[in-house]
């Protein structure tokens, strides 16, 4: 994404502005990467890009997870979105679940929570038991390649390592689910 901004700057004769922008974005990324190196653990993260059928985030999302100090439950930076088998999801025992349905804001993504909560084994997942289920405004911060992906990275960093990061999540950009919002019953 950073190189794309530089390319656009060259094509439009605005190289200096593009360089300024990319330097600022790169600095923000480097802060996350450096601080994430101090993490004692690298929790497994499941990114739900679609709830039914269940699909995980691909493309740049796995790389964002790694930069933020997490480990991907499924997918890597060289693959696109993957359709998942729910039994494999349960077997993977994700420590963190980030609901980031493609193009959805937080309110719309919450509408899919009943689909997730109805799945066999949902309540047994470590992420659910430990209140580590989050909903993100994917339409703004994770679904589209652009400068806001850096804010998406900052959001993920705070979700994955709240002991290292705080105050990075813009208001209305994400929600942590507790109790009945995340669990069945």
XYZ file of C-alpha atoms in Angstrom:
185
model
C 0.000 0.000 0.000
C 2.837 2.392 0.827
C 4.537 1.745 -2.505
C 1.185 2.250 -4.264
C 0.978 5.748 -2.751
C 4.466 6.529 -4.027
C 3.499 5.246 -7.482
C 0.418 7.473 -7.507
C 2.581 10.408 -6.454
C 4.950 9.806 -9.355
C 2.068 9.430 -11.817
C 0.388 12.646 -10.674
C 3.477 14.770 -10.156
C 2.922 14.915 -6.395
C 5.960 12.895 -5.311
C 6.797 15.195 -2.381
C 3.295 14.934 -0.896
C 3.283 11.158 -1.436
C 6.702 10.838 0.207
C 5.500 12.891 3.183
C 2.396 10.743 3.523
C 4.238 7.441 3.200
C 6.891 8.536 5.708
C 4.187 9.295 8.279
C 2.399 5.984 7.633
C 5.658 4.034 7.744
C 6.564 5.657 11.070
C 3.227 4.562 12.557
C 3.762 1.011 11.283
C 7.268 0.917 12.744
C 5.971 1.980 16.173
C 3.580 -0.986 16.172
C 6.201 -3.462 14.944
C 8.828 -2.338 17.462
C 6.459 -2.387 20.426
C 4.946 -5.748 19.384
C 8.451 -7.245 19.582
C 8.158 -6.818 23.371
C 5.168 -9.173 23.519
C 5.592 -12.227 25.728
C 3.194 -14.233 23.575
C 1.751 -14.249 20.087
C -1.906 -15.251 20.470
C -3.737 -17.035 17.693
C -6.157 -14.755 15.863
C -9.131 -15.752 13.730
C -10.326 -13.010 11.392
C -13.890 -13.643 10.308
C -14.371 -11.917 6.980
C -17.717 -13.579 6.364
C -20.008 -15.421 8.791
C -22.054 -17.730 6.565
C -20.273 -19.502 5.046
C -17.451 -18.760 7.427
C -14.438 -17.223 5.713
C -11.215 -15.787 7.085
C -9.390 -12.668 6.012
C -6.600 -13.010 3.493
C -4.520 -10.647 1.379
C -3.003 -8.066 3.767
C -4.936 -9.072 6.928
C -2.598 -11.951 7.919
C 0.417 -9.668 7.525
C -1.267 -7.020 9.680
C -1.826 -9.662 12.372
C 1.819 -10.675 12.361
C 3.004 -7.054 12.468
C 0.727 -6.493 15.489
C 2.233 -9.465 17.330
C -0.373 -12.135 16.675
C -0.382 -15.497 14.917
C -2.903 -16.247 12.188
C -5.231 -19.148 12.842
C -5.757 -19.488 9.087
C -4.460 -17.849 5.930
C -1.308 -16.021 5.012
C -0.326 -12.884 3.151
C 0.007 -14.770 -0.130
C -3.582 -16.050 -0.215
C -6.941 -14.431 -0.559
C -9.968 -14.985 1.591
C -10.394 -18.635 2.580
C -13.603 -20.562 3.129
C -13.229 -22.465 6.389
C -14.578 -25.682 7.798
C -16.151 -24.882 11.171
C -14.757 -28.054 12.761
C -11.261 -26.854 11.817
C -12.007 -23.488 13.414
C -13.053 -25.194 16.655
C -9.979 -27.439 16.537
C -7.722 -24.395 16.087
C -8.977 -22.900 19.396
C -8.405 -19.233 18.484
C -7.438 -17.023 21.402
C -8.804 -13.901 19.701
C -11.638 -13.569 17.187
C -11.973 -10.400 15.160
C -15.246 -10.091 13.283
C -14.302 -8.006 10.253
C -16.931 -8.804 7.667
C -15.963 -7.472 4.285
C -17.210 -3.906 3.844
C -19.389 -3.909 6.980
C -19.377 -1.334 9.755
C -19.632 -2.385 13.411
C -23.431 -2.163 13.541
C -23.898 -4.360 10.470
C -21.239 -6.847 11.599
C -23.040 -7.248 14.939
C -26.080 -8.505 13.044
C -24.056 -11.625 12.157
C -23.234 -12.516 15.765
C -26.288 -14.795 16.125
C -24.917 -16.855 13.203
C -21.619 -17.274 15.030
C -23.143 -17.928 18.452
C -25.359 -20.686 16.993
C -22.373 -22.703 15.744
C -21.512 -25.884 17.657
C -18.478 -25.283 19.811
C -18.632 -21.465 19.711
C -18.923 -21.131 23.489
C -15.942 -23.469 23.995
C -13.507 -21.299 22.044
C -10.841 -19.607 24.198
C -11.597 -16.244 22.561
C -15.240 -16.492 23.634
C -14.512 -17.825 27.121
C -11.967 -15.062 27.735
C -13.978 -12.165 26.253
C -11.548 -11.690 23.358
C -14.166 -11.384 20.601
C -14.098 -8.071 18.757
C -16.064 -6.449 15.959
C -14.308 -3.987 13.642
C -15.540 -1.453 11.117
C -13.979 -3.437 8.282
C -15.356 -1.140 5.604
C -13.201 1.654 7.000
C -10.129 -0.108 8.378
C -9.440 -3.587 6.971
C -11.344 -4.371 3.766
C -9.902 -1.762 1.426
C -6.248 -1.264 0.580
C -5.332 2.299 1.458
C -3.874 4.531 4.175
C -6.589 3.576 6.676
C -5.081 0.090 6.827
C -2.480 1.623 9.138
C -5.263 2.613 11.526
C -6.574 -0.945 11.095
C -3.142 -2.222 12.132
C -3.219 0.004 15.218
C -6.705 -1.278 16.083
C -5.515 -4.871 15.730
C -2.428 -4.199 17.827
C -4.549 -2.941 20.711
C -6.902 -5.928 20.421
C -4.067 -8.455 20.268
C -1.812 -6.836 22.886
C -3.785 -4.453 25.117
C -0.930 -4.711 27.610
C 1.340 -2.947 25.077
C -1.062 -0.644 23.228
C -3.872 1.655 24.326
C -5.763 4.621 22.953
C -5.299 3.572 19.326
C -8.886 2.591 18.517
C -10.926 5.469 17.066
C -14.380 5.955 18.547
C -16.986 3.725 16.843
C -14.268 1.817 14.949
C -14.448 -1.355 17.006
C -16.228 -3.064 19.853
C -15.166 -5.730 22.344
C -17.971 -8.181 23.063
C -18.689 -9.376 26.594
C -21.184 -11.749 28.149
C -24.326 -12.408 26.146
C -23.080 -10.393 23.179
C -20.335 -12.949 22.607
C -21.583 -16.079 24.347
C -24.582 -18.268 23.722
C -27.547 -18.353 26.002
